[in-house]
GROMACS .gro file of C-alpha atoms in nm:
model
  303
    1MET     CA    1  -2.784   5.415   0.982
    2LYS     CA    2  -2.983   5.530   1.280
    3THR     CA    3  -3.128   5.178   1.330
    4ARG     CA    4  -2.779   5.024   1.318
    5PHE     CA    5  -2.654   5.277   1.572
    6LEU     CA    6  -2.941   5.197   1.809
    7LYS     CA    7  -2.871   4.823   1.781
    8HIS     CA    8  -2.503   4.875   1.866
    9LEU     CA    9  -2.600   5.099   2.156
   10ALA     CA   10  -2.840   4.836   2.294
   11LEU     CA   11  -2.573   4.564   2.262
   12ALA     CA   12  -2.318   4.778   2.444
   13ALA     CA   13  -2.565   4.844   2.723
   14LEU     CA   14  -2.632   4.473   2.761
   15ILE     CA   15  -2.260   4.390   2.779
   16LEU     CA   16  -2.204   4.659   3.040
   17ALA     CA   17  -2.500   4.538   3.243
   18ALA     CA   18  -2.391   4.172   3.252
   19PRO     CA   19  -2.125   4.210   3.526
   20SER     CA   20  -2.367   4.404   3.744
   21LEU     CA   21  -2.629   4.130   3.703
   22ALA     CA   22  -2.377   3.870   3.819
   23LEU     CA   23  -2.277   4.087   4.112
   24ALA     CA   24  -2.644   4.115   4.212
   25GLN     CA   25  -2.627   3.761   4.351
   26ALA     CA   26  -2.539   3.771   4.720
   27THR     CA   27  -2.358   3.505   4.920
   28ARG     CA   28  -2.623   3.531   5.194
   29THR     CA   29  -2.986   3.622   5.135
   30TRP     CA   30  -3.293   3.643   5.358
   31VAL     CA   31  -3.663   3.556   5.347
   32SER     CA   32  -3.944   3.669   5.574
   33GLY     CA   33  -4.312   3.594   5.615
   34VAL     CA   34  -4.375   3.962   5.543
   35GLY     CA   35  -4.111   3.998   5.269
   36ASP     CA   36  -4.150   4.070   4.899
   37ASP     CA   37  -3.984   3.889   4.608
   38ALA     CA   38  -3.932   4.226   4.439
   39ASN     CA   39  -3.682   4.305   4.718
   40PRO     CA   40  -3.307   4.233   4.689
   41CYS     CA   41  -3.341   3.964   4.964
   42SER     CA   42  -3.111   4.155   5.199
   43ARG     CA   43  -3.138   4.149   5.578
   44THR     CA   44  -3.340   4.471   5.579
   45ALA     CA   45  -3.535   4.403   5.258
   46PRO     CA   46  -3.602   4.027   5.257
   47CYS     CA   47  -3.780   3.821   4.994
   48LYS     CA   48  -4.107   3.636   5.044
   49THR     CA   49  -4.031   3.288   4.902
   50PHE     CA   50  -3.741   3.048   4.858
   51ALA     CA   51  -3.804   3.052   4.482
   52GLY     CA   52  -3.773   3.431   4.484
   53ALA     CA   53  -3.453   3.424   4.688
   54ILE     CA   54  -3.268   3.147   4.507
   55SER     CA   55  -3.213   3.347   4.188
   56LYS     CA   56  -3.057   3.625   4.396
   57THR     CA   57  -2.828   3.387   4.589
   58ALA     CA   58  -2.484   3.301   4.456
   59PRO     CA   59  -2.377   2.938   4.406
   60ALA     CA   60  -2.263   2.788   4.742
   61GLY     CA   61  -2.449   3.071   4.917
   62GLU     CA   62  -2.710   3.053   5.191
   63ILE     CA   63  -3.075   3.154   5.225
   64ASN     CA   64  -3.166   3.235   5.586
   65VAL     CA   65  -3.515   3.260   5.737
   66LEU     CA   66  -3.575   3.572   5.945
   67ASP     CA   67  -3.914   3.492   6.099
   68PRO     CA   68  -4.197   3.235   6.072
   69GLY     CA   69  -4.375   3.190   5.743
   70GLY     CA   70  -4.464   2.967   5.451
   71PHE     CA   71  -4.197   3.004   5.184
   72GLY     CA   72  -4.324   2.780   4.906
   73ALA     CA   73  -4.188   2.509   4.679
   74VAL     CA   74  -3.850   2.551   4.513
   75THR     CA   75  -3.632   2.381   4.252
   76ILE     CA   76  -3.260   2.387   4.332
   77THR     CA   77  -3.005   2.371   4.049
   78LYS     CA   78  -2.683   2.472   4.229
   79SER     CA   79  -2.495   2.435   4.557
   80ILE     CA   80  -2.693   2.613   4.827
   81THR     CA   81  -2.798   2.603   5.192
   82ILE     CA   82  -3.151   2.689   5.305
   83SER     CA   83  -3.143   2.736   5.680
   84ALA     CA   84  -3.405   2.813   5.946
   85GLU     CA   85  -3.279   2.841   6.304
   86GLY     CA   86  -3.532   2.888   6.583
   87VAL     CA   87  -3.826   2.980   6.358
   88VAL     CA   88  -4.096   2.785   6.171
   89ALA     CA   89  -4.000   2.776   5.803
   90GLY     CA   90  -4.286   2.608   5.621
   91VAL     CA   91  -4.296   2.464   5.271
   92LEU     CA   92  -4.665   2.391   5.207
   93VAL     CA   93  -4.753   2.238   4.871
   94SER     CA   94  -5.056   2.077   4.712
   95GLY     CA   95  -5.038   1.841   4.414
   96THR     CA   96  -4.666   1.894   4.350
   97ASN     CA   97  -4.322   1.827   4.498
   98GLY     CA   98  -4.202   2.031   4.792
   99ILE     CA   99  -3.833   2.071   4.706
  100VAL     CA  100  -3.669   1.934   4.390
  101VAL     CA  101  -3.290   1.912   4.363
  102SER     CA  102  -3.156   1.886   4.008
  103ALA     CA  103  -2.807   2.024   4.048
  104GLY     CA  104  -2.459   1.978   3.899
  105PRO     CA  105  -2.227   1.683   3.964
  106SER     CA  106  -2.019   1.874   4.222
  107ASP     CA  107  -2.306   2.059   4.393
  108VAL     CA  108  -2.387   2.017   4.763
  109VAL     CA  109  -2.734   2.109   4.892
  110THR     CA  110  -2.823   2.152   5.260
  111LEU     CA  111  -3.178   2.192   5.395
  112ARG     CA  112  -3.188   2.280   5.764
  113GLY     CA  113  -3.477   2.333   6.003
  114LEU     CA  114  -3.758   2.319   5.744
  115ASP     CA  115  -4.117   2.201   5.796
  116ILE     CA  116  -4.229   2.046   5.465
  117ASP     CA  117  -4.603   1.968   5.446
  118GLY     CA  118  -4.771   1.802   5.147
  119LEU     CA  119  -5.123   1.871   5.278
  120GLY     CA  120  -5.223   1.518   5.181
  121THR     CA  121  -5.190   1.580   4.805
  122GLY     CA  122  -4.823   1.673   4.754
  123ILE     CA  123  -4.610   1.426   4.555
  124ASN     CA  124  -4.265   1.401   4.720
  125GLY     CA  125  -4.140   1.609   5.008
  126VAL     CA  126  -3.781   1.628   4.883
  127SER     CA  127  -3.699   1.478   4.542
  128PHE     CA  128  -3.327   1.455   4.466
  129LEU     CA  129  -3.254   1.390   4.097
  130ALA     CA  130  -2.896   1.512   4.049
  131GLY     CA  131  -2.610   1.657   4.250
  132LYS     CA  132  -2.318   1.542   4.464
  133GLU     CA  133  -2.465   1.553   4.816
  134LEU     CA  134  -2.794   1.623   4.992
  135HIS     CA  135  -2.788   1.709   5.363
  136LEU     CA  136  -3.117   1.713   5.558
  137GLU     CA  137  -3.074   1.849   5.911
  138ARG     CA  138  -3.357   1.887   6.161
  139VAL     CA  139  -3.630   1.871   5.899
  140GLN     CA  140  -3.989   1.750   5.927
  141ILE     CA  141  -4.153   1.602   5.618
  142TYR     CA  142  -4.513   1.477   5.613
  143GLY     CA  143  -4.839   1.458   5.422
  144PHE     CA  144  -4.713   1.346   5.079
  145THR     CA  145  -4.871   1.089   4.848
  146GLN     CA  146  -4.538   0.934   4.747
  147GLN     CA  147  -4.211   0.964   4.942
  148GLY     CA  148  -4.101   1.192   5.219
  149VAL     CA  149  -3.752   1.175   5.069
  150ASN     CA  150  -3.714   1.041   4.715
  151PHE     CA  151  -3.338   1.006   4.666
  152ALA     CA  152  -3.308   0.905   4.300
  153PRO     CA  153  -2.977   1.044   4.168
  154SER     CA  154  -2.888   0.997   3.803
  155ALA     CA  155  -2.519   0.959   3.899
  156ASN     CA  156  -2.328   0.861   4.213
  157ALA     CA  157  -2.437   1.073   4.511
  158TRP     CA  158  -2.452   1.094   4.891
  159LEU     CA  159  -2.752   1.143   5.122
  160PHE     CA  160  -2.714   1.257   5.484
  161VAL     CA  161  -3.019   1.276   5.714
  162ASN     CA  162  -2.973   1.393   6.073
  163ASP     CA  163  -3.211   1.467   6.362
  164SER     CA  164  -3.521   1.458   6.145
  165ILE     CA  165  -3.883   1.336   6.151
  166ILE     CA  166  -4.039   1.184   5.839
  167ARG     CA  167  -4.395   1.066   5.895
  168ASN     CA  168  -4.739   1.012   5.743
  169ASN     CA  169  -4.632   0.981   5.381
  170ALA     CA  170  -4.845   0.743   5.174
  171GLY     CA  171  -4.560   0.609   4.960
  172GLY     CA  172  -4.280   0.582   5.213
  173GLY     CA  173  -4.044   0.767   5.442
  174ILE     CA  174  -3.700   0.753   5.275
  175TRP     CA  175  -3.643   0.574   4.943
  176VAL     CA  176  -3.287   0.544   4.809
  177VAL     CA  177  -3.323   0.438   4.445
  178PRO     CA  178  -3.017   0.540   4.241
  179ALA     CA  179  -2.969   0.501   3.868
  180VAL     CA  180  -2.609   0.392   3.938
  181THR     CA  181  -2.498   0.392   4.303
  182ALA     CA  182  -2.577   0.596   4.612
  183LYS     CA  183  -2.454   0.611   4.970
  184ALA     CA  184  -2.662   0.728   5.263
  185LEU     CA  185  -2.611   0.795   5.633
  186ILE     CA  186  -2.929   0.832   5.839
  187ARG     CA  187  -2.879   0.927   6.205
  188ASN     CA  188  -3.111   1.005   6.494
  189THR     CA  189  -3.414   1.010   6.267
  190THR     CA  190  -3.775   0.897   6.315
  191VAL     CA  191  -3.939   0.739   6.011
  192ASN     CA  192  -4.283   0.644   6.139
  193SER     CA  193  -4.642   0.605   6.012
  194ASN     CA  194  -4.555   0.595   5.642
  195PHE     CA  195  -4.633   0.314   5.397
  196ARG     CA  196  -4.280   0.185   5.463
  197GLY     CA  197  -3.993   0.331   5.663
  198VAL     CA  198  -3.652   0.324   5.491
  199ARG     CA  199  -3.605   0.139   5.161
  200ALA     CA  200  -3.276   0.096   4.974
  201ASP     CA  201  -3.279  -0.033   4.615
  202ASP     CA  202  -3.017  -0.162   4.366
  203GLY     CA  203  -2.679   0.006   4.402
  204SER     CA  204  -2.746   0.152   4.748
  205ASN     CA  205  -2.511   0.147   5.047
  206VAL     CA  206  -2.701   0.274   5.351
  207VAL     CA  207  -2.602   0.312   5.717
  208ILE     CA  208  -2.875   0.379   5.976
  209GLN     CA  209  -2.787   0.473   6.333
  210ASP     CA  210  -2.994   0.563   6.642
  211SER     CA  211  -3.319   0.576   6.443
  212SER     CA  212  -3.665   0.419   6.440
  213ALA     CA  213  -3.898   0.281   6.173
  214SER     CA  214  -4.228   0.210   6.347
  215ASN     CA  215  -4.601   0.194   6.277
  216ASN     CA  216  -4.550   0.199   5.903
  217THR     CA  217  -4.830   0.039   5.700
  218GLN     CA  218  -4.596  -0.226   5.555
  219ASN     CA  219  -4.229  -0.263   5.654
  220GLY     CA  220  -3.972  -0.087   5.871
  221PHE     CA  221  -3.620  -0.117   5.722
  222VAL     CA  222  -3.604  -0.269   5.372
  223ALA     CA  223  -3.316  -0.364   5.144
  224PHE     CA  224  -3.486  -0.454   4.818
  225GLY     CA  225  -3.288  -0.544   4.509
  226ASN     CA  226  -3.414  -0.631   4.164
  227GLY     CA  227  -3.106  -0.843   4.106
  228ALA     CA  228  -2.923  -0.579   3.902
  229ARG     CA  229  -2.675  -0.448   4.163
  230PRO     CA  230  -2.604  -0.545   4.526
  231VAL     CA  231  -2.761  -0.355   4.816
  232ASP     CA  232  -2.581  -0.310   5.147
  233MET     CA  233  -2.757  -0.185   5.461
  234THR     CA  234  -2.617  -0.152   5.814
  235ILE     CA  235  -2.853  -0.079   6.106
  236GLU     CA  236  -2.712   0.013   6.448
  237ARG     CA  237  -2.884   0.102   6.778
  238SER     CA  238  -3.222   0.134   6.611
  239VAL     CA  239  -3.582   0.012   6.651
  240ALA     CA  240  -3.823  -0.152   6.406
  241SER     CA  241  -4.162  -0.197   6.572
  242LEU     CA  242  -4.535  -0.210   6.508
  243ASN     CA  243  -4.490  -0.267   6.133
  244PRO     CA  244  -4.764  -0.514   6.027
  245SER     CA  245  -4.547  -0.683   5.763
  246VAL     CA  246  -4.172  -0.702   5.842
  247GLY     CA  247  -3.943  -0.512   6.075
  248VAL     CA  248  -3.615  -0.575   5.888
  249TYR     CA  249  -3.620  -0.723   5.536
  250SER     CA  250  -3.335  -0.831   5.308
  251GLY     CA  251  -3.414  -0.905   4.944
  252ALA     CA  252  -3.218  -1.088   4.675
  253LEU     CA  253  -2.855  -0.971   4.640
  254CYS     CA  254  -2.900  -0.770   4.959
  255THR     CA  255  -2.691  -0.780   5.275
  256VAL     CA  256  -2.827  -0.627   5.596
  257ARG     CA  257  -2.604  -0.605   5.905
  258ILE     CA  258  -2.770  -0.543   6.242
  259SER     CA  259  -2.615  -0.439   6.571
  260ALA     CA  260  -2.805  -0.342   6.889
  261VAL     CA  261  -3.131  -0.350   6.691
  262THR     CA  262  -3.471  -0.410   6.849
  263ALA     CA  263  -3.739  -0.569   6.629
  264THR     CA  264  -4.063  -0.623   6.817
  265ARG     CA  265  -4.440  -0.614   6.763
  266ASN     CA  266  -4.403  -0.643   6.387
  267GLY     CA  267  -4.575  -0.906   6.176
  268THR     CA  268  -4.235  -1.074   6.129
  269GLY     CA  269  -3.922  -0.945   6.299
  270LEU     CA  270  -3.652  -1.047   6.048
  271MET     CA  271  -3.704  -1.184   5.697
  272GLU     CA  272  -3.470  -1.272   5.412
  273ALA     CA  273  -3.561  -1.350   5.053
  274SER     CA  274  -3.373  -1.615   4.858
  275GLY     CA  275  -3.026  -1.477   4.795
  276GLY     CA  276  -3.055  -1.219   5.074
  277ALA     CA  277  -2.871  -1.213   5.406
  278ILE     CA  278  -2.917  -1.062   5.752
  279ILE     CA  279  -2.593  -1.073   5.949
  280SER     CA  280  -2.622  -1.023   6.325
  281PHE     CA  281  -2.347  -0.908   6.556
  282GLY     CA  282  -2.508  -1.109   6.836
  283ASN     CA  283  -2.634  -0.816   7.043
  284ASN     CA  284  -2.984  -0.767   6.902
  285ARG     CA  285  -3.329  -0.806   7.063
  286ILE     CA  286  -3.570  -0.986   6.834
  287GLY     CA  287  -3.894  -1.098   6.998
  288GLY     CA  288  -4.263  -1.042   7.055
  289ASN     CA  289  -4.351  -1.029   6.685
  290THR     CA  290  -4.700  -1.148   6.601
  291ALA     CA  291  -4.639  -1.397   6.314
  292ALA     CA  292  -4.273  -1.491   6.361
  293ASP     CA  293  -3.957  -1.343   6.504
  294GLY     CA  294  -3.740  -1.471   6.221
  295ALA     CA  295  -3.367  -1.524   6.252
  296PRO     CA  296  -3.049  -1.389   6.098
  297THR     CA  297  -2.880  -1.595   5.830
  298SER     CA  298  -2.556  -1.579   6.028
  299THR     CA  299  -2.405  -1.430   6.343
  300VAL     CA  300  -2.056  -1.291   6.374
  301GLY     CA  301  -1.873  -1.227   6.700
  302ARG     CA  302  -1.804  -0.882   6.828
  303MET     CA  303  -1.441  -0.772   6.804
   0.00000   0.00000   0.00000
């Protein structure tokens, strides 16, 4: 009888505690270089790492960085914003991914102002596996053995990259490789000194504006299909230069549209595979490439 009573008492305590555990998640939490993950992640008692803060942050909430520090790798499974304004917010990793997003079908994740360093042995800087949208704003990603940004959603998803620098990644800068379809908008972003700059695979629809893909080991901007689903890439007011292979490449079942694009000092400026197309709007500067400048498959007039 006593044992049964104690069991009922423990169950009642757990039920009563459940609402308070849910309420413990705050809409806005804080991390600091001198914080402690045992803290509640409040403004006056911040946490030490992003991983420590995320469990105490409500869905659609925000983790803010108080002062400079290294805040560690994190896996994100819900809508959240991680924001650093005016301070150095480092994510330093070795032999693993920096930030993994494996969220729900309606979840939106924003990473703002982060400095993500793979130290030469990290795998991917940001690896997006599931979710509705990923927003990268004013981030730096470098030093990874695979991709700076590996955007590989299992279902339809959006990628937005703004005002960012993605460099010195052995696999590539940005790789859009969806299981079904994906859309991406990349603006005012430097994707330099990687293996390749920006690559879009089967099922991708990518728009690139006011950006550069230069000094990559292989190619600059690449639309590369395996023949399963079409790839569409539009490049506006951007530069592909100093890439030893190709500045702008369109593979089979791929359409690349270029407007106000400069392709110079590459191995080949423009190149299309059989079944691929590069459509020019007649206002591009293609010249000074070492092997060949190449030419668009067609030119359309400006409206």
